[in-house]
Coordinates of C-alpha atoms and ligand atoms in Angstrom, one line a residue:
M271 CA 84.6 90.4 86.2
L272 CA 87.1 91.3 84.8
H273 CA 87.4 91.6 81.1
C274 CA 89.4 92.2 78.5
A275 CA 87.3 93.0 74.5
V276 CA 89.6 90.4 73.6
G277 CA 87.6 88.1 75.6
C278 CA 90.1 86.3 77.7
G279 CA 88.8 86.8 81.9
L280 CA 90.8 88.3 83.4
T281 CA 89.2 87.0 87.4
S282 CA 90.0 83.9 85.7
L283 CA 93.7 84.9 84.9
F284 CA 94.1 86.4 88.3
R285 CA 92.8 82.9 91.0
T286 CA 94.4 80.5 88.3
P287 CA 97.8 82.5 87.6
G288 CA 97.8 81.9 84.0
I289 CA 101.3 84.0 84.3
A290 CA 102.2 83.5 81.1
A291 CA 98.8 85.0 79.7
V292 CA 98.8 87.9 81.8
A293 CA 101.5 89.2 79.8
A294 CA 99.8 89.2 77.3
M295 CA 97.7 91.2 77.6
S296 CA 98.2 94.1 75.9
T297 CA 97.5 97.1 76.0
G298 CA 94.7 98.6 75.4
T299 CA 92.4 95.6 75.9
F300 CA 90.9 95.6 79.7
V301 CA 87.9 96.6 80.7
Q302 CA 86.7 96.1 84.6
L303 CA 83.3 95.0 85.1
E304 CA 83.5 94.0 87.9
P305 CA 82.2 96.4 91.0
L306 CA 84.6 98.2 92.9
N307 CA 83.8 98.6 97.0
Y308 CA 85.2 95.6 98.5
R309 CA 82.7 95.0 101.5
G310 CA 82.7 92.1 104.1
G311 CA 84.8 89.4 102.4
V312 CA 83.7 90.1 98.8
R313 CA 83.0 93.1 96.0
V314 CA 79.2 94.7 95.7
E315 CA 78.0 97.9 94.5
P316 CA 77.7 100.3 97.4
V317 CA 74.2 100.4 98.3
D318 CA 74.1 104.3 97.5
S319 CA 76.2 107.0 96.2
C320 CA 77.2 110.1 95.7
G321 CA 78.6 110.6 91.7
T322 CA 80.8 108.5 90.1
E323 CA 84.0 108.9 88.8
K324 CA 85.6 107.6 85.5
A325 CA 88.7 105.9 85.5
F326 CA 91.8 105.8 83.0
E327 CA 94.0 103.9 81.3
P328 CA 96.6 106.1 81.0
A329 CA 98.4 104.3 78.3
T330 CA 95.4 104.7 75.4
G331 CA 93.1 108.0 77.2
R332 CA 90.4 105.3 77.5
V333 CA 88.2 105.0 79.9
I334 CA 88.6 101.1 82.0
A335 CA 86.4 101.0 85.1
T336 CA 83.3 103.7 86.2
L337 CA 82.8 103.4 89.4
R338 CA 80.3 104.9 92.0
C339 CA 81.7 107.2 95.1
S340 CA 80.4 105.2 98.1
G341 CA 77.6 107.4 99.6
E342 CA 77.2 107.5 103.9
R343 CA 75.7 105.0 103.9
E344 CA 78.1 102.9 102.2
V345 CA 80.7 103.9 104.3
S346 CA 78.6 102.8 107.6
L347 CA 78.2 99.3 106.4
A348 CA 82.3 98.9 105.6
V349 CA 83.1 100.6 109.1
K350 CA 79.8 98.3 110.7
N351 CA 82.2 94.8 108.4
A352 CA 85.6 95.6 110.3
K353 CA 83.6 97.1 113.8
A354 CA 82.3 92.9 113.3
A355 CA 85.5 91.2 112.0
F356 CA 87.9 93.7 114.0
K357 CA 86.6 91.1 117.4
V358 CA 87.9 87.7 115.3
W359 CA 91.1 89.2 114.5
S360 CA 92.6 91.1 117.6
K361 CA 91.9 88.2 119.3
K362 CA 94.6 85.7 117.6
S363 CA 98.2 85.7 118.5
G364 CA 100.5 87.1 117.5
M365 CA 101.5 83.2 115.2
E366 CA 98.1 83.2 114.1
R367 CA 98.1 86.7 112.3
C368 CA 102.3 86.2 111.0
E369 CA 100.9 83.4 109.5
V370 CA 98.0 84.8 107.8
L371 CA 99.8 87.6 106.8
L372 CA 102.0 84.9 105.1
E373 CA 99.9 83.3 103.3
A374 CA 99.0 86.5 101.5
A375 CA 102.2 86.9 101.4
R376 CA 103.2 84.3 99.3
M377 CA 100.2 84.8 97.5
I378 CA 101.4 87.5 95.9
K379 CA 104.7 87.1 95.3
E380 CA 103.0 84.0 93.3
Q381 CA 100.0 86.5 91.6
K382 CA 103.0 89.1 90.5
N383 CA 103.1 89.4 87.0
A384 CA 99.2 89.3 87.0
I385 CA 99.2 92.7 89.5
A386 CA 102.2 93.9 87.7
T387 CA 100.0 94.2 84.5
I388 CA 96.8 95.6 86.6
E389 CA 98.9 98.4 88.3
T390 CA 100.8 98.9 84.8
I391 CA 97.4 99.5 82.8
N392 CA 95.6 101.3 85.3
N393 CA 98.5 103.6 86.2
G394 CA 101.4 103.7 83.4
K395 CA 104.4 103.2 85.2
S396 CA 106.4 100.7 82.9
I397 CA 106.0 96.8 84.1
F398 CA 109.0 96.4 85.4
E399 CA 108.7 99.6 87.7
A400 CA 105.2 97.6 88.4
R401 CA 107.1 94.4 88.5
L402 CA 109.7 96.2 91.4
D403 CA 106.7 97.9 93.1
V404 CA 104.3 94.3 93.8
D405 CA 108.0 92.8 95.3
T406 CA 108.0 96.1 97.9
S407 CA 104.2 95.0 98.9
W408 CA 104.6 91.1 99.3
Q409 CA 108.1 92.4 101.5
C410 CA 106.4 94.4 103.7
L411 CA 103.7 92.0 104.1
E412 CA 106.1 88.9 106.2
Y413 CA 108.1 91.5 106.8
Y414 CA 104.7 92.9 109.2
A415 CA 104.1 88.7 109.7
G416 CA 107.6 88.1 111.1
L417 CA 107.0 91.8 113.7
A418 CA 102.9 89.9 114.3
A419 CA 104.3 87.3 116.4
S420 CA 107.2 88.7 118.8
M421 CA 104.8 92.0 119.8
A422 CA 104.6 91.4 123.0
G423 CA 104.4 94.5 126.2
E424 CA 106.5 95.2 129.5
H425 CA 107.0 93.9 133.2
V426 CA 107.6 96.4 135.7
Q427 CA 108.8 94.3 138.9
L428 CA 107.0 97.4 141.8
P429 CA 107.9 96.7 146.0
G430 CA 106.3 94.8 147.7
G431 CA 106.0 91.8 144.9
S432 CA 103.4 93.9 143.1
F433 CA 104.3 94.1 139.2
G434 CA 102.3 96.2 136.3
Y435 CA 102.1 94.9 133.0
T436 CA 102.1 96.7 129.7
R437 CA 99.8 95.0 126.6
R438 CA 100.7 96.4 123.0
E439 CA 96.7 96.8 122.4
P440 CA 95.0 97.5 118.8
L441 CA 93.2 101.0 117.8
G442 CA 90.5 99.3 116.5
V443 CA 88.3 100.3 113.1
C444 CA 91.6 101.9 110.9
V445 CA 91.2 104.7 107.6
G446 CA 93.8 104.4 104.7
I447 CA 93.3 106.3 102.3
G448 CA 95.7 105.8 98.8
A449 CA 97.0 108.3 96.6
W450 CA 97.4 106.8 92.8
N451 CA 100.8 106.8 91.8
Y452 CA 101.5 104.1 94.0
P453 CA 98.7 102.0 94.1
F454 CA 98.7 98.8 95.3
Q455 CA 102.3 99.4 97.5
I456 CA 100.3 102.1 99.3
A457 CA 97.2 99.4 100.2
C458 CA 100.1 97.5 101.2
W459 CA 102.4 99.4 103.0
K460 CA 99.2 100.3 105.3
S461 CA 97.0 97.4 105.4
A462 CA 100.5 95.1 106.2
P463 CA 100.9 96.9 109.3
A464 CA 97.5 98.3 111.0
L465 CA 96.6 94.0 110.3
A466 CA 99.6 93.1 111.7
C467 CA 99.0 95.0 114.9
G468 CA 95.4 93.1 114.9
N469 CA 93.4 96.3 113.3
A470 CA 90.8 96.2 110.8
M471 CA 91.3 98.5 107.7
I472 CA 88.9 100.5 105.3
F473 CA 90.9 101.3 102.2
K474 CA 90.0 103.6 100.4
P475 CA 91.4 104.4 96.9
S476 CA 92.1 107.1 94.5
P477 CA 88.8 107.2 92.9
F478 CA 92.3 107.7 89.2
T479 CA 94.1 104.3 90.6
P480 CA 91.1 102.2 91.9
V481 CA 91.4 98.8 90.5
S482 CA 94.7 97.6 91.9
A483 CA 93.4 97.3 96.0
L484 CA 91.0 94.5 95.2
L485 CA 93.4 92.1 94.3
L486 CA 94.9 92.2 97.9
A487 CA 91.1 92.7 99.3
E488 CA 90.1 89.1 97.4
I489 CA 93.7 87.4 98.2
Y490 CA 93.1 88.5 102.5
T491 CA 90.0 86.7 102.0
K492 CA 91.6 83.8 100.5
A493 CA 94.5 83.3 102.3
G494 CA 92.6 83.6 105.8
M495 CA 91.8 87.3 106.9
P496 CA 87.5 87.4 108.4
P497 CA 85.2 89.0 105.7
G498 CA 85.4 92.8 106.5
L499 CA 88.5 93.1 107.9
F500 CA 90.3 94.5 104.8
N501 CA 87.3 97.0 102.8
V502 CA 87.4 98.3 100.2
V503 CA 86.0 102.2 99.3
Q504 CA 85.9 103.9 96.6
G505 CA 85.5 107.7 96.1
G506 CA 86.3 111.1 96.0
A507 CA 87.0 113.4 98.3
A508 CA 82.7 113.1 100.0
T509 CA 83.8 109.5 99.9
G510 CA 86.5 110.3 102.1
Q511 CA 85.0 112.9 104.4
F512 CA 82.7 110.2 105.6
L513 CA 85.5 107.8 105.9
C514 CA 87.7 110.4 108.2
Q515 CA 84.2 112.3 110.1
H516 CA 83.1 108.1 111.0
P517 CA 82.7 107.8 114.4
D518 CA 83.5 104.9 114.9
V519 CA 86.9 104.7 112.6
A520 CA 89.4 104.9 115.9
K521 CA 92.6 106.2 113.4
V522 CA 93.5 107.7 109.2
S523 CA 96.5 106.7 107.6
F524 CA 96.7 109.0 104.7
T525 CA 98.8 109.5 101.7
G526 CA 98.5 112.4 99.4
S527 CA 99.3 116.1 99.4
V528 CA 99.6 118.9 102.3
P529 CA 96.4 120.9 101.3
T530 CA 94.1 117.5 101.2
G531 CA 96.5 115.6 104.7
M532 CA 95.0 118.9 106.5
K533 CA 91.7 119.0 105.9
I534 CA 91.8 115.3 107.8
M535 CA 94.2 116.6 110.6
E536 CA 91.6 119.5 111.0
M537 CA 89.2 116.3 110.7
S538 CA 90.6 113.6 113.3
A539 CA 91.1 116.6 114.8
K540 CA 87.2 117.3 115.8
G541 CA 87.2 112.7 116.6
I542 CA 90.4 113.2 118.8
K543 CA 92.2 111.1 116.6
P544 CA 95.3 110.6 115.7
V545 CA 96.7 110.7 112.4
T546 CA 99.6 109.5 109.7
L547 CA 100.4 111.4 107.4
E548 CA 102.8 111.4 104.1
L549 CA 102.0 114.4 102.1
G550 CA 104.7 115.6 99.3
G551 CA 107.8 117.0 98.9
K552 CA 110.4 119.3 97.7
S553 CA 113.6 117.1 97.8
P554 CA 117.3 118.3 97.2
L555 CA 119.9 115.4 96.4
I556 CA 123.1 117.4 96.1
I557 CA 126.2 116.3 94.5
F558 CA 129.1 116.5 96.0
S559 CA 132.7 116.6 93.7
D560 CA 134.0 114.3 95.1
C561 CA 131.8 112.2 93.9
D562 CA 131.7 109.3 91.9
L563 CA 130.4 110.8 89.3
K564 CA 128.5 107.6 87.4
N565 CA 126.5 106.8 90.5
A566 CA 125.6 109.9 91.0
V567 CA 124.3 110.8 87.2
K568 CA 121.9 107.3 88.1
G569 CA 121.2 108.8 91.5
A570 CA 120.3 111.5 89.8
L571 CA 118.1 109.4 87.3
L572 CA 116.3 107.3 90.2
A573 CA 115.5 109.8 92.1
N574 CA 113.5 111.9 89.5
F575 CA 111.6 109.5 86.5
L576 CA 111.1 106.7 88.3
S577 CA 107.5 106.1 88.1
Q578 CA 107.1 109.4 85.2
G579 CA 108.7 111.4 88.2
Q580 CA 105.2 111.3 89.9
V581 CA 106.9 110.3 93.1
C582 CA 106.5 112.0 96.2
C583 CA 109.5 112.3 97.7
N584 CA 111.9 112.6 94.6
G585 CA 114.9 114.6 94.8
T586 CA 114.0 116.7 91.8
R587 CA 116.4 120.2 93.8
V588 CA 119.6 119.0 92.1
F589 CA 122.9 120.6 93.7
V590 CA 125.8 120.2 91.3
Q591 CA 129.6 121.5 93.0
K592 CA 130.8 123.5 90.3
E593 CA 133.8 122.0 89.2
I594 CA 131.8 119.0 88.2
I595 CA 128.2 120.5 87.0
D596 CA 129.0 120.7 82.9
K597 CA 130.5 116.9 82.9
F598 CA 127.6 116.3 85.7
T599 CA 124.6 117.8 83.3
E600 CA 126.4 116.2 80.4
E601 CA 125.8 112.6 81.7
V602 CA 122.9 113.9 83.0
V603 CA 121.6 114.1 79.8
K604 CA 123.1 111.7 77.2
Q605 CA 121.2 108.8 79.9
T606 CA 118.2 110.4 80.4
E607 CA 118.4 111.1 76.0
K608 CA 118.5 107.1 76.3
I609 CA 114.3 106.5 78.4
K610 CA 112.8 104.8 76.8
I611 CA 108.8 106.4 76.2
G612 CA 106.3 103.8 75.0
D613 CA 103.8 101.5 75.8
P614 CA 103.7 101.0 79.7
L615 CA 103.2 97.0 79.1
L616 CA 106.7 96.1 77.1
E617 CA 109.8 95.3 78.4
D618 CA 111.7 97.5 77.7
T619 CA 110.1 100.4 78.0
R620 CA 111.0 102.9 80.6
M621 CA 109.0 105.3 81.2
G622 CA 104.5 105.2 80.3
P623 CA 101.8 107.9 80.6
L624 CA 101.5 110.5 82.8
I625 CA 98.2 109.8 85.3
N626 CA 96.1 112.1 83.4
S627 CA 94.6 114.5 80.9
P628 CA 95.0 117.9 83.5
H629 CA 98.3 116.8 84.6
L630 CA 100.5 116.1 81.7
E631 CA 99.1 120.3 80.9
R632 CA 100.1 120.4 84.6
V633 CA 102.9 119.5 84.7
S634 CA 103.5 121.5 80.8
G635 CA 102.4 124.4 82.6
F636 CA 105.6 124.4 84.9
I637 CA 108.1 123.4 82.0
K638 CA 106.0 126.8 80.8
L639 CA 106.5 129.5 83.6
A640 CA 110.6 128.1 83.6
K641 CA 111.1 128.9 80.0
E642 CA 109.0 132.2 81.3
Q643 CA 111.5 132.9 84.3
G644 CA 115.0 132.3 82.7
A645 CA 114.9 128.8 83.3
T646 CA 117.0 127.3 80.2
V647 CA 115.7 123.5 78.7
L648 CA 118.4 121.4 78.4
Y649 CA 116.3 118.8 77.3
G650 CA 112.8 117.0 76.5
G651 CA 109.4 118.6 78.8
D652 CA 107.6 118.2 75.8
V653 CA 104.7 116.7 75.1
Y654 CA 105.7 112.9 73.5
V655 CA 103.3 111.0 71.2
P656 CA 104.3 107.4 70.5
T657 CA 103.8 106.4 66.0
D658 CA 102.1 103.1 67.4
P659 CA 98.5 104.6 66.5
K660 CA 96.7 102.8 69.7
L661 CA 99.3 105.1 72.2
K662 CA 97.8 108.6 70.5
F663 CA 95.8 109.6 72.8
G664 CA 98.4 108.6 76.3
Y665 CA 99.2 111.4 78.2
Y666 CA 103.1 111.6 77.6
M667 CA 105.9 113.4 77.5
T668 CA 110.0 113.3 77.0
P669 CA 111.2 113.5 80.5
C670 CA 112.5 117.6 80.9
I671 CA 116.5 118.8 82.7
L672 CA 116.4 123.0 83.6
T673 CA 118.6 125.0 84.2
N674 CA 120.7 128.0 84.4
C675 CA 117.3 127.6 87.7
R676 CA 117.7 129.9 90.6
D677 CA 116.0 129.3 94.6
D678 CA 112.9 131.7 93.9
M679 CA 111.7 129.7 90.2
T680 CA 108.4 127.9 90.4
C681 CA 110.6 125.1 89.6
V682 CA 112.9 124.6 92.2
K683 CA 109.8 125.4 95.0
E684 CA 107.1 123.5 94.4
E685 CA 106.5 120.0 94.0
I686 CA 105.9 119.1 89.8
F687 CA 105.1 115.9 90.6
G688 CA 106.5 115.3 86.6
P689 CA 109.9 114.1 85.2
V690 CA 112.0 117.3 85.7
M691 CA 115.3 117.8 87.2
S692 CA 116.0 121.3 87.8
I693 CA 119.6 121.7 88.4
L694 CA 121.3 123.8 90.1
S695 CA 125.1 125.1 91.1
F696 CA 127.1 125.7 94.5
E697 CA 130.1 126.3 96.5
T698 CA 130.6 125.4 99.7
E699 CA 128.7 122.8 101.5
A700 CA 127.0 125.3 104.1
E701 CA 125.6 126.6 101.1
V702 CA 124.2 123.9 100.0
L703 CA 123.3 122.8 103.1
A704 CA 121.3 126.1 103.9
R705 CA 119.3 126.3 100.7
A706 CA 118.5 122.9 100.8
N707 CA 116.8 123.8 104.0
D708 CA 114.7 126.6 102.9
T709 CA 111.7 125.0 102.1
S710 CA 108.7 123.4 104.2
F711 CA 108.8 120.3 103.1
G712 CA 111.1 118.1 104.3
L713 CA 110.3 113.6 102.8
A714 CA 114.0 113.7 102.0
A715 CA 117.5 114.1 100.3
G716 CA 119.8 112.5 98.5
V717 CA 124.6 112.9 99.1
F718 CA 127.0 112.3 96.6
T719 CA 130.2 112.2 98.1
S720 CA 133.0 109.5 98.8
D721 CA 134.6 111.6 102.1
I722 CA 132.2 109.7 104.8
Q723 CA 132.7 112.1 107.2
R724 CA 130.9 115.4 105.5
A725 CA 128.2 112.1 104.2
H726 CA 126.9 111.9 107.8
R727 CA 127.4 115.6 108.6
V728 CA 125.1 116.9 105.8
A729 CA 122.4 114.3 107.2
A730 CA 122.7 115.6 110.7
E731 CA 121.5 119.0 109.3
L732 CA 119.0 118.1 106.0
Q733 CA 115.7 118.5 107.3
V734 CA 114.2 115.4 106.4
G735 CA 112.3 111.9 107.0
T736 CA 114.8 110.5 105.0
C737 CA 118.6 110.0 104.0
Y738 CA 119.9 108.7 101.4
I739 CA 123.8 108.8 100.7
N740 CA 125.8 107.7 97.8
N741 CA 122.2 106.0 96.4
Y742 CA 118.5 107.3 95.6
N743 CA 115.1 106.2 95.7
V744 CA 116.1 102.6 97.8
S745 CA 112.8 101.9 100.0
P746 CA 113.3 98.6 102.0
V747 CA 110.8 97.9 103.8
E748 CA 112.7 97.6 107.0
L749 CA 113.7 101.1 107.0
P750 CA 111.4 103.9 108.2
F751 CA 109.6 106.4 106.4
G752 CA 107.6 109.5 106.1
G753 CA 108.1 113.7 106.6
Y754 CA 109.4 116.2 108.5
K755 CA 107.4 119.9 108.9
K756 CA 105.1 120.3 106.3
S757 CA 105.1 116.3 105.0
G758 CA 103.8 115.1 107.1
F759 CA 103.9 112.7 110.7
G760 CA 103.7 109.7 111.2
R761 CA 105.9 107.0 109.7
E762 CA 105.5 104.0 107.4
N763 CA 107.3 100.0 107.0
G764 CA 110.4 100.2 109.5
R765 CA 109.6 98.9 113.3
V766 CA 108.6 101.8 114.9
T767 CA 105.6 101.4 111.6
I768 CA 103.7 99.1 114.4
E769 CA 103.5 102.2 117.3
Y770 CA 101.6 103.9 114.7
Y771 CA 98.8 101.3 115.3
T772 CA 99.1 100.3 118.6
Q773 CA 98.1 101.9 122.0
L774 CA 99.5 101.5 125.5
K775 CA 97.8 100.0 128.1
T776 CA 99.2 99.7 131.7
V777 CA 98.4 96.7 134.1
Y778 CA 98.7 97.0 138.2
V779 CA 99.2 94.6 139.4
E780 CA 98.8 94.5 143.6
M781 CA 100.4 91.7 145.7
G782 CA 99.4 93.5 149.1
D783 CA 97.3 94.7 150.3
V784 CA 95.6 98.3 149.6
E785 CA 96.2 101.3 152.0
S786 CA 94.5 104.1 151.6
P787 CA 94.8 107.8 154.2
F788 CA 91.2 107.1 154.3
E789 CA 92.2 103.7 156.2
S790 CA 90.4 103.7 159.8
Ligands
NAI43 N1 104.7 110.9 101.8 C1 104.0 110.3 100.8 O1 104.5 108.9 101.0 C2 103.4 110.5 99.1 C3 103.2 111.6 98.5 N2 102.4 112.0 98.1 C4 101.7 113.0 98.1 O2 100.2 112.8 97.3 C5 100.1 113.5 96.1 C6 99.9 112.9 94.9 O3 98.2 112.2 95.2 P1 97.1 112.5 95.0 O4 96.3 111.7 94.7 O5 97.0 114.0 94.0 O6 96.9 113.9 97.1 P2 95.2 114.3 96.9 O7 95.4 115.5 97.9 O8 94.4 114.9 95.7 O9 94.0 112.6 97.0 C7 95.0 111.5 97.7 C8 93.5 111.3 98.4 O10 92.4 111.8 99.3 C9 91.2 111.3 98.4 N3 91.4 112.8 98.9 C10 91.0 114.2 98.5 N4 89.8 114.8 99.5 C11 89.7 114.9 100.6 C12 89.2 114.8 101.8 N5 88.3 116.4 101.4 N6 89.0 114.0 102.5 C13 89.5 112.8 102.2 N7 90.1 112.2 101.6 C14 90.2 113.3 100.7 C15 91.8 111.7 97.2 O11 90.1 110.9 96.8 C16 92.7 109.9 97.1 O12 92.3 109.4 97.5 C17 101.3 114.6 95.3 O13 101.3 115.7 97.2 C18 102.0 113.5 96.6 O14 103.9 114.1 96.2 C19 102.3 110.7 97.0 C20 102.6 109.0 97.3 C21 103.9 109.2 98.5
NM2_44 C1 109.0 103.5 96.7 N1 110.0 104.7 96.4 C2 110.3 104.7 97.3 C3 109.8 104.9 95.6 C4 108.6 105.5 96.4 C5 107.6 105.7 97.3 C6 107.1 107.0 98.5 C7 105.1 107.0 97.1 O1 104.3 106.8 97.4 O2 105.8 108.2 96.4

């Protein structure tokens, strides 16, 4: 059971969405006691394990769950269950899959507050943001529900009345491996297209954020998916490897760091399995002097401080044209000072804690190194201890703005994955484009300008998977999202993702006699 120490069983709240009661849950009370694996349509303890991991509430530093990392036998059982469910599900029509996904989307919408509350407790992002994440999650299910119903092959007329047609067929058992920064959203962005296409999925969340994927699994079952169609196995690298190496796994979709992405690709190569890799970034945000300054400042904050800066596509290299850099910097600092840091479950909090203590230390280390390399900390970058005593052991820091940055500094070259914005000055379009592209990453970029021709010219030149013009970090599910260069390949969201979860079969139909050179 999901329990909170004050005596309310969250499971029952979740099942009968007592939105008001869940909203009343406070930081420092939640404990997860129910099994965290999901197999065959129910929560289960793994049959074998390779170690344990602790999951924290970042706001307080409390342990909220201890999970057993699934061993090889548990992974095999999950695959076996998924294979059985695949047999049933892959035979359903698109409209039948559509109906189930729409019902699941409806349930997520109905239980938005409960899901967002759990996400905030386990991840640390503000409840305000967690609710937005839940919105992009049910939207993703609705979007792929629609596409499931309209998926179709091609018919091609050939000479002599013969013809051919194509069938878009599912791949089989797909594996989703997630990062900890958008736990529920990542589970939905992977499972919705996979299941819409007729596949089964085994999802492995990050061991830091094991909880919310289970809520999705329960919703899928209640919405009418066959037991075993969506399973959750918990664990870290070893469990991930068992999944990737399993011969009956047809595809791996991974969200995480570049080094792990390389390992996933190596393992997949050995089994000739297709992979989708959503990896890290160090994205440029280019602000021209003719921009609408107010919007550009808002864009820069969105590009750096959502989810405490722990966002893969963040625009952390903020290039500002020389003429407006002073005004821009002054305004950015003014707005950053106003960001309310603290208990992430409070309605007016806009920045919660970082994911854990080692990560806070890592981010602080980047800021220290930036200073040593000559950058100026114009604002923030300090460990922050909120006045509320229950938050004293949480992992908070103040958002940081660095100026006097150079392109060769570590803070400008490497992904920090924390609330650290580096401001750089530029003079010409050609110069900034060369500098923006001078990186091995290519996830996203942004450009703020009032010159429509320049906006599109710059977007065309940037070597990135997503380019935002006059906004940043908006992610409508209708648009594909993914990387260039070492930020990965394959896409999530949008129509194109159907191609990453299906294979195309060609069927040739002869309407005449067989013509053969071997005929006697
Ligand atoms: N492009 C995108 O959409 C996104 C990319 N990211 C990137 O993810 C990183 C942060 O996430 P982390 O969880 O720290 O990344 P990570 O690479 O350490 O772990 C990601 C997942 O892979 C699993 N894993 C680790 N080693 C494995 C192995 N050898 N085999 C199979 N699975 C393994 C982990 O348990 C976790 O579930 C950042 O670099 C960030 O930029 C994060 C979110 C979105
Ligand atoms: C939703 N958005 C665009 C802010 C981030 C999505 C990618 C990620 O998981 O970091």
